[in-house]
Amino acid sequence: MRDDPLYLAWDVLCSSEGDARRVADVLQREARPDSVLVDIAATGDPALALDRITSYRVGEFFREVIVFPALDGDLSKLRVVFSRLPSAGRFWKDAMTRLLQAARETTDGVSVRLAYRGDEPRDWEHYQEAA
């Protein structure tokens, strides 16, 4: 049995305050519980049609996705917290990855770093990794 965490927090570092605002807007829009992600499973033969197209709602995997702007008072940093549902299907990691990729693709110079992985909630706006 897998032991996947209930909480993952990611720090998103942007080149500027304006870039951080754009990234936050994208994440807040794309990570709404009713937002739809599409998974396309293609056949190995390009001459054949697609095998399967499956749609998922973000709310099927996450209790909430929270975007905290101005991490540590720095307007070019964000923190994104994914609160996974215990019943989330295996596609939850793909959903999280797609959302983080949308953040990276919003503008040049965006980097994403894992800040927390675990089962206990934290004071996300002020949480710092143990040194």
PDB file of C-alpha atoms in Angstrom:
ATOM      1  CA  MET A   1       0.000   0.000   0.000  1.00  0.00           C
ATOM      2  CA  ARG A   2       1.259   3.473  -0.868  1.00  0.00           C
ATOM      3  CA  ASP A   3       1.977   6.056   1.793  1.00  0.00           C
ATOM      4  CA  ASP A   4       1.246   9.279  -0.075  1.00  0.00           C
ATOM      5  CA  PRO A   5       1.304  12.538   1.907  1.00  0.00           C
ATOM      6  CA  LEU A   6      -1.839  14.509   2.655  1.00  0.00           C
ATOM      7  CA  TYR A   7      -0.056  17.858   2.301  1.00  0.00           C
ATOM      8  CA  LEU A   8       2.486  19.124  -0.172  1.00  0.00           C
ATOM      9  CA  ALA A   9       3.693  22.724  -0.088  1.00  0.00           C
ATOM     10  CA  TRP A  10       5.654  24.203  -2.970  1.00  0.00           C
ATOM     11  CA  ASP A  11       7.509  27.503  -3.059  1.00  0.00           C
ATOM     12  CA  VAL A  12       7.205  29.258  -6.412  1.00  0.00           C
ATOM     13  CA  LEU A  13       9.949  31.774  -7.139  1.00  0.00           C
ATOM     14  CA  CYS A  14       9.326  34.352  -9.857  1.00  0.00           C
ATOM     15  CA  SER A  15      11.494  37.001 -11.496  1.00  0.00           C
ATOM     16  CA  SER A  16       9.300  39.895 -10.388  1.00  0.00           C
ATOM     17  CA  GLU A  17       6.240  40.923  -8.436  1.00  0.00           C
ATOM     18  CA  GLY A  18       4.246  41.187 -11.675  1.00  0.00           C
ATOM     19  CA  ASP A  19       5.229  37.667 -12.709  1.00  0.00           C
ATOM     20  CA  ALA A  20       4.220  36.375  -9.280  1.00  0.00           C
ATOM     21  CA  ARG A  21       0.793  38.010  -9.645  1.00  0.00           C
ATOM     22  CA  ARG A  22       0.321  36.382 -13.063  1.00  0.00           C
ATOM     23  CA  VAL A  23       1.371  32.971 -11.713  1.00  0.00           C
ATOM     24  CA  ALA A  24      -0.956  33.340  -8.700  1.00  0.00           C
ATOM     25  CA  ASP A  25      -3.847  34.230 -11.010  1.00  0.00           C
ATOM     26  CA  VAL A  26      -3.208  31.157 -13.176  1.00  0.00           C
ATOM     27  CA  LEU A  27      -2.959  28.848 -10.169  1.00  0.00           C
ATOM     28  CA  GLN A  28      -6.067  30.239  -8.503  1.00  0.00           C
ATOM     29  CA  ARG A  29      -8.043  29.801 -11.728  1.00  0.00           C
ATOM     30  CA  GLU A  30      -6.680  26.375 -12.698  1.00  0.00           C
ATOM     31  CA  ALA A  31      -6.789  24.895  -9.178  1.00  0.00           C
ATOM     32  CA  ARG A  32     -10.454  25.628  -8.456  1.00  0.00           C
ATOM     33  CA  PRO A  33     -12.271  22.465  -7.324  1.00  0.00           C
ATOM     34  CA  ASP A  34     -14.479  22.559 -10.433  1.00  0.00           C
ATOM     35  CA  SER A  35     -11.571  23.030 -12.884  1.00  0.00           C
ATOM     36  CA  VAL A  36     -11.268  20.133 -15.315  1.00  0.00           C
ATOM     37  CA  LEU A  37      -8.059  18.316 -16.254  1.00  0.00           C
ATOM     38  CA  VAL A  38      -8.075  16.057 -19.304  1.00  0.00           C
ATOM     39  CA  ASP A  39      -5.980  12.890 -19.552  1.00  0.00           C
ATOM     40  CA  ILE A  40      -5.416  11.572 -23.073  1.00  0.00           C
ATOM     41  CA  ALA A  41      -4.183   8.008 -23.427  1.00  0.00           C
ATOM     42  CA  ALA A  42      -2.994   7.449 -26.981  1.00  0.00           C
ATOM     43  CA  THR A  43      -2.351   4.160 -28.720  1.00  0.00           C
ATOM     44  CA  GLY A  44       1.149   3.174 -29.748  1.00  0.00           C
ATOM     45  CA  ASP A  45       0.096   3.276 -33.402  1.00  0.00           C
ATOM     46  CA  PRO A  46      -0.205   6.832 -34.778  1.00  0.00           C
ATOM     47  CA  ALA A  47      -2.567   5.584 -37.493  1.00  0.00           C
ATOM     48  CA  LEU A  48      -5.162   4.627 -34.855  1.00  0.00           C
ATOM     49  CA  ALA A  49      -7.477   6.984 -33.047  1.00  0.00           C
ATOM     50  CA  LEU A  50      -7.039   7.834 -29.370  1.00  0.00           C
ATOM     51  CA  ASP A  51      -7.700   5.029 -26.946  1.00  0.00           C
ATOM     52  CA  ARG A  52      -9.266   7.083 -24.206  1.00  0.00           C
ATOM     53  CA  ILE A  53      -9.944  10.634 -23.085  1.00  0.00           C
ATOM     54  CA  THR A  54     -10.750  10.994 -19.386  1.00  0.00           C
ATOM     55  CA  SER A  55     -11.730  14.188 -17.591  1.00  0.00           C
ATOM     56  CA  TYR A  56     -11.096  14.826 -13.907  1.00  0.00           C
ATOM     57  CA  ARG A  57     -12.086  17.684 -11.623  1.00  0.00           C
ATOM     58  CA  VAL A  58      -9.374  19.120  -9.370  1.00  0.00           C
ATOM     59  CA  GLY A  59     -11.819  18.664  -6.466  1.00  0.00           C
ATOM     60  CA  GLU A  60     -11.704  14.887  -6.956  1.00  0.00           C
ATOM     61  CA  PHE A  61      -8.124  14.890  -5.663  1.00  0.00           C
ATOM     62  CA  PHE A  62      -7.678  17.865  -3.365  1.00  0.00           C
ATOM     63  CA  ARG A  63      -9.630  19.170  -0.393  1.00  0.00           C
ATOM     64  CA  GLU A  64      -8.151  22.529  -1.344  1.00  0.00           C
ATOM     65  CA  VAL A  65      -5.288  24.153  -3.174  1.00  0.00           C
ATOM     66  CA  ILE A  66      -4.221  27.375  -1.484  1.00  0.00           C
ATOM     67  CA  VAL A  67      -2.007  30.047  -3.032  1.00  0.00           C
ATOM     68  CA  PHE A  68      -0.228  32.316  -0.540  1.00  0.00           C
ATOM     69  CA  PRO A  69       1.255  35.443  -2.154  1.00  0.00           C
ATOM     70  CA  ALA A  70       4.256  37.420  -0.888  1.00  0.00           C
ATOM     71  CA  LEU A  71       6.000  34.520   0.836  1.00  0.00           C
ATOM     72  CA  ASP A  72       8.266  35.849   3.608  1.00  0.00           C
ATOM     73  CA  GLY A  73       7.286  39.381   2.568  1.00  0.00           C
ATOM     74  CA  ASP A  74       8.870  38.880  -0.869  1.00  0.00           C
ATOM     75  CA  LEU A  75       6.336  39.875  -3.527  1.00  0.00           C
ATOM     76  CA  SER A  76       8.073  37.682  -6.137  1.00  0.00           C
ATOM     77  CA  LYS A  77       7.488  34.460  -4.141  1.00  0.00           C
ATOM     78  CA  LEU A  78       4.386  32.340  -3.628  1.00  0.00           C
ATOM     79  CA  ARG A  79       3.587  29.228  -1.669  1.00  0.00           C
ATOM     80  CA  VAL A  80       1.144  26.705  -3.111  1.00  0.00           C
ATOM     81  CA  VAL A  81      -0.293  24.110  -0.722  1.00  0.00           C
ATOM     82  CA  PHE A  82      -2.054  21.000  -1.981  1.00  0.00           C
ATOM     83  CA  SER A  83      -4.298  19.345   0.609  1.00  0.00           C
ATOM     84  CA  ARG A  84      -4.904  15.882  -0.859  1.00  0.00           C
ATOM     85  CA  LEU A  85      -8.117  14.008  -0.168  1.00  0.00           C
ATOM     86  CA  PRO A  86      -7.390  10.671   1.540  1.00  0.00           C
ATOM     87  CA  SER A  87      -9.578   9.005  -1.103  1.00  0.00           C
ATOM     88  CA  ALA A  88      -7.809  10.666  -4.056  1.00  0.00           C
ATOM     89  CA  GLY A  89      -7.209   8.328  -6.966  1.00  0.00           C
ATOM     90  CA  ARG A  90      -3.784   7.644  -8.417  1.00  0.00           C
ATOM     91  CA  PHE A  91      -4.044  10.570 -10.842  1.00  0.00           C
ATOM     92  CA  TRP A  92      -3.607  13.134  -8.012  1.00  0.00           C
ATOM     93  CA  LYS A  93       0.155  13.448  -8.583  1.00  0.00           C
ATOM     94  CA  ASP A  94      -0.397  14.048 -12.299  1.00  0.00           C
ATOM     95  CA  ALA A  95      -2.985  16.703 -11.462  1.00  0.00           C
ATOM     96  CA  MET A  96      -0.600  18.454  -9.069  1.00  0.00           C
ATOM     97  CA  THR A  97       2.233  18.254 -11.606  1.00  0.00           C
ATOM     98  CA  ARG A  98       0.049  19.763 -14.336  1.00  0.00           C
ATOM     99  CA  LEU A  99      -0.928  22.648 -12.094  1.00  0.00           C
ATOM    100  CA  LEU A 100       2.695  23.343 -11.166  1.00  0.00           C
ATOM    101  CA  GLN A 101       3.664  23.100 -14.837  1.00  0.00           C
ATOM    102  CA  ALA A 102       0.994  25.699 -15.654  1.00  0.00           C
ATOM    103  CA  ALA A 103       2.719  27.975 -13.132  1.00  0.00           C
ATOM    104  CA  ARG A 104       6.125  27.376 -14.739  1.00  0.00           C
ATOM    105  CA  GLU A 105       4.771  28.067 -18.219  1.00  0.00           C
ATOM    106  CA  THR A 106       3.100  31.347 -17.231  1.00  0.00           C
ATOM    107  CA  THR A 107       6.300  33.352 -17.639  1.00  0.00           C
ATOM    108  CA  ASP A 108      10.049  32.886 -17.950  1.00  0.00           C
ATOM    109  CA  GLY A 109      12.164  32.496 -14.855  1.00  0.00           C
ATOM    110  CA  VAL A 110       9.692  30.611 -12.656  1.00  0.00           C
ATOM    111  CA  SER A 111      11.142  27.920 -10.431  1.00  0.00           C
ATOM    112  CA  VAL A 112       9.323  25.569  -8.077  1.00  0.00           C
ATOM    113  CA  ARG A 113      10.794  23.956  -4.958  1.00  0.00           C
ATOM    114  CA  LEU A 114       9.235  21.460  -2.550  1.00  0.00           C
ATOM    115  CA  ALA A 115       8.885  23.081   0.883  1.00  0.00           C
ATOM    116  CA  TYR A 116       6.923  20.413   2.782  1.00  0.00           C
ATOM    117  CA  ARG A 117       5.703  16.851   2.341  1.00  0.00           C
ATOM    118  CA  GLY A 118       3.749  15.218   5.150  1.00  0.00           C
ATOM    119  CA  ASP A 119       0.474  14.472   6.855  1.00  0.00           C
ATOM    120  CA  GLU A 120       0.284  17.321   9.355  1.00  0.00           C
ATOM    121  CA  PRO A 121      -1.093  20.771   8.492  1.00  0.00           C
ATOM    122  CA  ARG A 122       1.199  23.720   9.195  1.00  0.00           C
ATOM    123  CA  ASP A 123       0.993  27.485   9.452  1.00  0.00           C
ATOM    124  CA  TRP A 124       1.679  27.565   5.721  1.00  0.00           C
ATOM    125  CA  GLU A 125       2.354  31.272   5.386  1.00  0.00           C
ATOM    126  CA  HIS A 126       5.128  31.111   7.985  1.00  0.00           C
ATOM    127  CA  TYR A 127       6.354  27.517   7.762  1.00  0.00           C
ATOM    128  CA  GLN A 128      10.101  27.126   7.285  1.00  0.00           C
ATOM    129  CA  GLU A 129      11.918  23.865   6.688  1.00  0.00           C
ATOM    130  CA  ALA A 130      13.973  22.615   9.604  1.00  0.00           C
ATOM    131  CA  ALA A 131      17.651  23.255   8.917  1.00  0.00           C
TER     132      ALA A 131
END
